Amino acid sequence: QKEVEQDPGPLSVPEGAIVSLNCTYSNSAFQYFMWYRQYSRKGPELLMYTYSSGNKEDGRFTAQVDKSSKYISLFIRDSQPSDSATYLCAMTHSWGKLQFGAGTQVVVTP
Amino acid sequence: DSGVTQTPKHLITATGQRVTLRCSPRSGDLSVYWYQQSLDQGLQFLIQYYNGEERAKGNILERFSAQQFPDLHSELNLSSLELGDSALYFCASGQTNEQFFGPGTRLTVL
């Protein structure tokens, strides 16, 4: 079993809809939780990171962490075609070693 | 632009050969992280260097090695290449929970 599970999608939504992404994990030692966005053949770009359970908002993006359920989510409001990309969750419990999910491909259709 | 540079962008070589990938971190960042991204394995952490010293190690093969030089640039050396080593190789710099990725080197082993 992988330490981090993420549905690979693809997830197709109409423009303006809310995109809901999630990851589950098995290692309770994970402390930092991150979401990256990766456009095709480009390097991943950090969107948000959180440390504790709860919500964190940044513009159209909201990250949620539920450590008791070992579950993290990313919501994208008012989705745009430019949000079409692969979204990767990542987490870590020790110095430097990020554990990534498989990534979810999101397609926002005009 | 993340501020992390990688060269070359593309590399095509034959099985059994050796290649060197180069990475320059963002100005002021002491840490460099190396990742491998393939279709079947996803984004996998290989190794981290901090100010010239190896800090963390992931699933890096013995055929692979890395180093970080006094000017903080890093090189990833891949030897005795196999077909399965074909992948995108990324380096990143920054803090553990806030890593900035370079554009990657696409390695094709024929």
Short mmCIF file of C-alpha atoms in Angstrom, two decimals:
data_model
loop_
_atom_site.label_atom_id
_atom_site.label_comp_id
_atom_site.label_asym_id
_atom_site.label_seq_id
_atom_site.Cartn_x
_atom_site.Cartn_y
_atom_site.Cartn_z
CA GLN A 1 0.00 0.00 0.00
CA LYS A 2 1.29 3.44 -0.92
CA GLU A 3 1.84 5.96 1.87
CA VAL A 4 -0.10 8.60 -0.09
CA GLU A 5 -3.13 7.76 -2.20
CA GLN A 6 -4.54 10.13 -4.80
CA ASP A 7 -7.11 9.44 -7.49
CA PRO A 8 -5.40 10.04 -10.86
CA GLY A 9 -8.60 11.22 -12.56
CA PRO A 10 -9.07 12.74 -15.05
CA LEU A 11 -11.53 15.06 -13.39
CA SER A 12 -13.51 17.13 -15.87
CA VAL A 13 -15.53 20.16 -14.73
CA PRO A 14 -17.23 23.07 -16.51
CA GLU A 15 -15.76 26.53 -16.18
CA GLY A 16 -16.92 28.26 -13.00
CA ALA A 17 -17.47 25.03 -11.06
CA ILE A 18 -15.71 24.08 -7.83
CA VAL A 19 -12.92 21.58 -8.23
CA SER A 20 -12.53 19.20 -5.29
CA LEU A 21 -9.33 17.20 -4.92
CA ASN A 22 -8.22 14.95 -2.11
CA CYS A 23 -5.53 12.63 -0.83
CA THR A 24 -5.41 10.09 1.93
CA TYR A 25 -2.31 8.97 3.74
CA SER A 26 -1.34 6.20 6.09
CA ASN A 27 1.65 7.64 7.97
CA SER A 28 0.49 9.59 11.02
CA ALA A 29 3.98 11.12 11.34
CA PHE A 30 3.40 13.41 8.35
CA GLN A 31 3.47 17.02 9.54
CA TYR A 32 3.53 19.30 6.49
CA PHE A 33 1.01 19.04 3.70
CA MET A 34 1.39 20.69 0.32
CA TRP A 35 -0.41 21.02 -2.99
CA TYR A 36 1.49 21.45 -6.22
CA ARG A 37 0.20 22.23 -9.70
CA GLN A 38 1.99 20.81 -12.72
CA TYR A 39 1.32 21.82 -16.28
CA SER A 40 2.24 19.32 -18.96
CA ARG A 41 6.00 18.76 -19.18
CA LYS A 42 6.74 21.58 -16.70
CA GLY A 43 8.09 21.57 -13.17
CA PRO A 44 5.61 21.37 -10.27
CA GLU A 45 4.60 24.73 -8.79
CA LEU A 46 3.77 25.08 -5.11
CA LEU A 47 0.21 26.29 -4.54
CA MET A 48 -0.23 25.99 -0.79
CA TYR A 49 1.16 24.33 2.28
CA THR A 50 -0.36 23.71 5.68
CA TYR A 51 0.99 22.44 8.95
CA SER A 52 -1.95 21.83 11.22
CA SER A 53 -5.44 20.48 10.84
CA GLY A 54 -8.00 22.97 9.60
CA ASN A 55 -8.52 25.22 6.60
CA LYS A 56 -6.22 27.61 4.80
CA GLU A 57 -7.41 29.97 2.10
CA ASP A 58 -5.47 31.75 -0.64
CA GLY A 59 -7.55 33.48 -3.27
CA ARG A 60 -9.61 30.88 -5.11
CA PHE A 61 -7.80 28.01 -3.37
CA THR A 62 -8.70 26.41 -0.04
CA ALA A 63 -6.67 23.62 1.54
CA GLN A 64 -8.08 21.41 4.28
CA VAL A 65 -6.25 19.00 6.53
CA ASP A 66 -7.92 16.45 8.77
CA LYS A 67 -5.17 14.65 10.62
CA SER A 68 -7.58 12.47 12.57
CA SER A 69 -8.89 10.99 9.32
CA LYS A 70 -5.53 11.26 7.51
CA TYR A 71 -7.23 13.15 4.72
CA ILE A 72 -6.36 16.37 2.90
CA SER A 73 -8.31 18.33 0.33
CA LEU A 74 -7.88 21.17 -2.10
CA PHE A 75 -10.80 23.18 -3.42
CA ILE A 76 -10.60 25.51 -6.39
CA ARG A 77 -13.48 27.98 -6.66
CA ASP A 78 -14.63 29.60 -9.88
CA SER A 79 -12.45 27.27 -11.94
CA GLN A 80 -10.95 28.57 -15.17
CA PRO A 81 -9.61 26.74 -18.25
CA SER A 82 -6.15 27.90 -17.13
CA ASP A 83 -6.60 25.71 -14.03
CA SER A 84 -6.39 22.64 -16.28
CA ALA A 85 -3.34 20.82 -15.01
CA THR A 86 -2.25 17.93 -12.82
CA TYR A 87 -2.52 18.59 -9.09
CA LEU A 88 -0.18 16.72 -6.77
CA CYS A 89 -0.50 16.46 -3.04
CA ALA A 90 2.72 16.09 -1.07
CA MET A 91 3.58 15.56 2.55
CA THR A 92 6.58 15.10 4.75
CA HIS A 93 7.55 14.00 8.22
CA SER A 94 11.28 14.46 8.05
CA TRP A 95 13.85 16.81 6.67
CA GLY A 96 13.68 17.07 2.91
CA LYS A 97 11.86 13.89 2.00
CA LEU A 98 8.59 14.79 0.30
CA GLN A 99 6.15 11.98 -0.43
CA PHE A 100 3.96 12.79 -3.43
CA GLY A 101 0.60 11.45 -4.47
CA ALA A 102 0.16 10.17 -8.01
CA GLY A 103 -1.45 13.45 -9.11
CA THR A 104 -4.98 14.17 -10.33
CA GLN A 105 -5.44 15.46 -13.86
CA VAL A 106 -8.02 18.27 -13.95
CA VAL A 107 -9.69 19.49 -17.12
CA VAL A 108 -11.80 22.67 -16.98
CA THR A 109 -13.96 22.99 -20.05
CA PRO A 110 -15.12 26.42 -21.30
CA ASP B 1 9.94 31.21 -13.44
CA SER B 2 10.94 29.51 -10.17
CA GLY B 3 14.52 30.75 -10.22
CA VAL B 4 15.85 27.18 -10.37
CA THR B 5 17.72 26.33 -13.55
CA GLN B 6 18.46 22.90 -14.99
CA THR B 7 20.56 21.83 -17.93
CA PRO B 8 20.25 20.24 -20.36
CA LYS B 9 16.53 20.33 -21.16
CA HIS B 10 16.68 17.11 -23.14
CA LEU B 11 19.14 14.28 -23.19
CA ILE B 12 19.08 11.25 -25.46
CA THR B 13 21.58 8.50 -24.85
CA ALA B 14 22.08 4.75 -25.15
CA THR B 15 21.90 1.97 -22.59
CA GLY B 16 25.06 1.53 -20.57
CA GLN B 17 26.10 5.16 -20.89
CA ARG B 18 26.66 7.77 -18.19
CA VAL B 19 25.15 11.25 -18.06
CA THR B 20 25.35 14.28 -15.78
CA LEU B 21 22.44 16.56 -15.03
CA ARG B 22 23.07 20.01 -13.63
CA CYS B 23 21.01 22.20 -11.33
CA SER B 24 21.46 25.73 -10.00
CA PRO B 25 19.27 26.59 -7.01
CA ARG B 26 17.51 29.88 -6.38
CA SER B 27 19.72 32.61 -5.05
CA GLY B 28 20.12 32.18 -1.31
CA ASP B 29 18.83 28.60 -1.13
CA LEU B 30 21.23 26.15 0.48
CA SER B 31 19.23 23.00 -0.18
CA VAL B 32 18.92 21.12 -3.44
CA TYR B 33 16.56 18.20 -3.92
CA TRP B 34 16.50 15.75 -6.82
CA TYR B 35 13.39 13.95 -8.07
CA GLN B 36 12.58 11.44 -10.77
CA GLN B 37 9.18 11.50 -12.47
CA SER B 38 8.02 8.60 -14.59
CA LEU B 39 4.58 7.53 -15.75
CA ASP B 40 4.50 4.38 -13.66
CA GLN B 41 6.23 5.62 -10.49
CA GLY B 42 5.09 9.22 -10.31
CA LEU B 43 7.29 11.84 -8.66
CA GLN B 44 9.90 10.14 -6.50
CA PHE B 45 12.35 11.84 -4.15
CA LEU B 46 15.93 10.80 -4.83
CA ILE B 47 18.28 12.80 -2.63
CA GLN B 48 18.78 16.11 -0.84
CA TYR B 49 21.92 18.16 -0.29
CA TYR B 50 22.24 21.02 2.14
CA ASN B 51 25.21 23.37 1.85
CA GLY B 52 27.37 20.68 0.29
CA GLU B 53 26.39 17.85 2.59
CA GLU B 54 24.03 14.97 1.87
CA ARG B 55 20.99 15.50 4.11
CA ALA B 56 18.34 12.96 3.09
CA LYS B 57 18.17 10.00 0.79
CA GLY B 58 15.18 8.46 -0.94
CA ASN B 59 14.84 5.67 -3.45
CA ILE B 60 18.05 6.46 -5.27
CA LEU B 61 19.71 3.61 -7.14
CA GLU B 62 23.35 2.78 -6.47
CA ARG B 63 24.06 3.61 -10.14
CA PHE B 64 23.00 7.19 -9.38
CA SER B 65 25.01 9.69 -7.37
CA ALA B 66 24.87 13.39 -6.67
CA GLN B 67 26.97 16.15 -5.24
CA GLN B 68 26.67 19.79 -4.36
CA PHE B 69 29.54 22.13 -5.04
CA PRO B 70 30.79 25.15 -3.02
CA ASP B 71 28.86 27.53 -5.30
CA LEU B 72 25.75 25.45 -4.35
CA HIS B 73 25.02 24.11 -7.79
CA SER B 74 24.40 20.38 -7.88
CA GLU B 75 24.97 17.55 -10.31
CA LEU B 76 23.17 14.25 -10.58
CA ASN B 77 25.21 11.50 -12.20
CA LEU B 78 23.44 8.53 -13.74
CA SER B 79 25.56 5.61 -14.90
CA SER B 80 25.07 2.22 -16.56
CA LEU B 81 21.84 3.59 -17.90
CA GLU B 82 18.90 1.29 -18.53
CA LEU B 83 15.75 1.79 -20.57
CA GLY B 84 13.79 2.17 -17.35
CA ASP B 85 15.81 5.23 -16.38
CA SER B 86 14.02 7.23 -19.05
CA ALA B 87 12.12 9.89 -17.12
CA LEU B 88 11.89 13.54 -16.23
CA TYR B 89 14.44 14.56 -13.62
CA PHE B 90 13.68 17.61 -11.54
CA CYS B 91 15.68 19.48 -9.03
CA ALA B 92 14.18 21.81 -6.46
CA SER B 93 15.52 24.23 -3.90
CA GLY B 94 14.14 25.93 -0.80
CA GLN B 95 12.78 24.78 2.53
CA THR B 96 11.34 21.29 3.02
CA ASN B 97 7.77 22.57 3.02
CA GLU B 98 8.31 25.18 0.33
CA GLN B 99 10.28 23.71 -2.54
CA PHE B 100 10.67 25.45 -5.88
CA PHE B 101 11.11 23.19 -8.85
CA GLY B 102 13.19 23.68 -11.94
CA PRO B 103 11.93 23.00 -15.47
CA GLY B 104 13.39 19.49 -15.51
CA THR B 105 15.64 17.43 -17.74
CA ARG B 106 13.96 14.87 -19.96
CA LEU B 107 16.18 11.81 -20.26
CA THR B 108 15.55 9.27 -22.98
CA VAL B 109 17.56 6.07 -22.94
CA LEU B 110 17.48 4.14 -26.21
#
